[in-house]
């Protein structure tokens, strides 16, 4: 943003409010940015943590804030509390996770900041539960009465008023923060306004939540994050966690990072928070600057795998093509790098030219955003795409077996979707015949105005969009009176399922579509990447027996009988300790696979074909 002065007479309350902090907090000019843990403490699974199966994303947003403030005479540090906590749990078997805030206290004591800014990647639980990582950190900071406390990021932006009304911070910065934080710091440090006044800085004045007034321009991406990596031990992230299954497929010890080519998204899907947070339109990074950052990470920091942060990576084809050509050149110069895109691509932007470049540049997999197979629901959620579009692209992708491609699907939209509409989504997923179908349940948020889901029969409250992640042992608490397995497909089409029944529908769609009917386990399929993917998933689900069972079946088709025996033994051990999993195996007909475990490729094909007949 330029430094042209803009009238700020409408921001007099803001100027006065910041002035009230200046004498106490501004002189030291020491700023600490904190990324909160990405864990649900009520459902933390220590085995998953020690398996390095938890998310550990570098704090890219905070790096951009530090970069935006680089010209100021500030001493800035970034504390990735998520990384510190994962490292502590892995290195100290006796560590008490209830004391996790002491890790932050140690950083505060050593650095002695006067200003602390906190952000949080999505953690799906009640935001104002005292155990929520963001809320706990903010309360800890405010109780100390030693810091000026700021909060920002997607999580905070959903509940701005409540964070201020409950005195959890002094300021909330809505949406992208680079311009807003400079305007805030002008008022706080300089006692003069050098940057353009912006809207979207919230504060509580005279017991009323107020906000600044001014420009609301999306941030233009300039430069790169190379200098900010002095704050980030990027080499350590793979030792503590992962980005997603794609990064684990690249190798758990492979040093990873992320890159971002575009901000924003062309779509405006009603279930998505990108447009409200990022604003309308696409802003592309300068390709040269983006590639300079990637080259630095590869050559100087040893990074060998990247994941795409973009919500719309394919938005501007010339930019995407130029960037992929740069990645291809890096590979040609001798660097064995790979990349993936766990965020779903907009399907109609996929072309053979792009797919060829993606292959040459080291892509090992990506997701596409389908969301629903019901045309009415697709229109309602404003999804850019139709079943016909999805079929066309899926057919093209069959020619690129080098990629492990998943489709993203959501069931339970708005608490109003009927089972018939959900069944259309399942049937489309089967028809598209991709490598994987990532089914999720429509995400509950605290912002009922944006989701509508809090009106769902059965109550409100936030959960993870993958039901098993809301529970420490990655199991499901279930009502055995509800339909499961083949019985799910007999549900009345006009039924709007309860939230508990949705879990059974999710499990059935996932288990049948991704395992029993997976194309890699059929005649003519190659289970190599399937087994690799399942083993990557199992890191985060060590107590899931069907993952072990189907990894074993995949190994049988590959002739790896010893590996299959190990997988079968693991599955049997889990079942022996779990009544609920034994119940589910009976319901899905999986027990017969245990009792008559196939010993050849042909037997696997026949056994799964017979099992699939239960669902026709």
Coordinates of N, CA and C in Angstrom, one line a residue, residues 555-566 598-600:
X555 N -1.7 -55.1 -0.8 CA -0.4 -55.8 -0.8 C -0.5 -57.2 -1.4
X556 N -1.7 -57.9 -1.2 CA -1.9 -59.2 -1.8 C -1.8 -59.0 -3.4
X557 N -2.6 -58.0 -3.9 CA -2.6 -57.8 -5.3 C -1.2 -57.5 -5.9
X558 N -0.3 -56.9 -5.1 CA 1.0 -56.6 -5.5 C 2.0 -57.7 -5.3
X559 N 1.5 -58.8 -4.7 CA 2.4 -60.0 -4.5 C 3.2 -59.8 -3.2
X560 N 2.9 -58.8 -2.4 CA 3.7 -58.6 -1.1 C 2.9 -59.3 0.0
X561 N 3.1 -60.6 0.0 CA 2.3 -61.5 1.0 C 2.7 -61.2 2.4
X562 N 4.0 -61.0 2.6 CA 4.5 -60.7 4.0 C 3.9 -59.4 4.5
X563 N 3.9 -58.4 3.7 CA 3.3 -57.1 4.1 C 1.8 -57.3 4.4
X564 N 1.1 -58.1 3.6 CA -0.3 -58.3 3.8 C -0.5 -59.0 5.1
X565 N 0.3 -60.0 5.5 CA 0.2 -60.7 6.7 C 0.3 -59.7 7.9
X566 N 1.3 -58.8 7.8 CA 1.5 -57.8 8.9 C 0.2 -56.9 9.0
X598 N -8.0 -63.3 1.3 CA -7.5 -63.8 0.0 C -6.0 -63.9 0.0
X599 N -5.6 -64.8 -0.8 CA -4.1 -65.1 -0.9 C -3.6 -64.8 -2.3
X600 N -4.4 -64.3 -3.2 CA -4.0 -64.0 -4.6 C -4.7 -62.8 -5.1

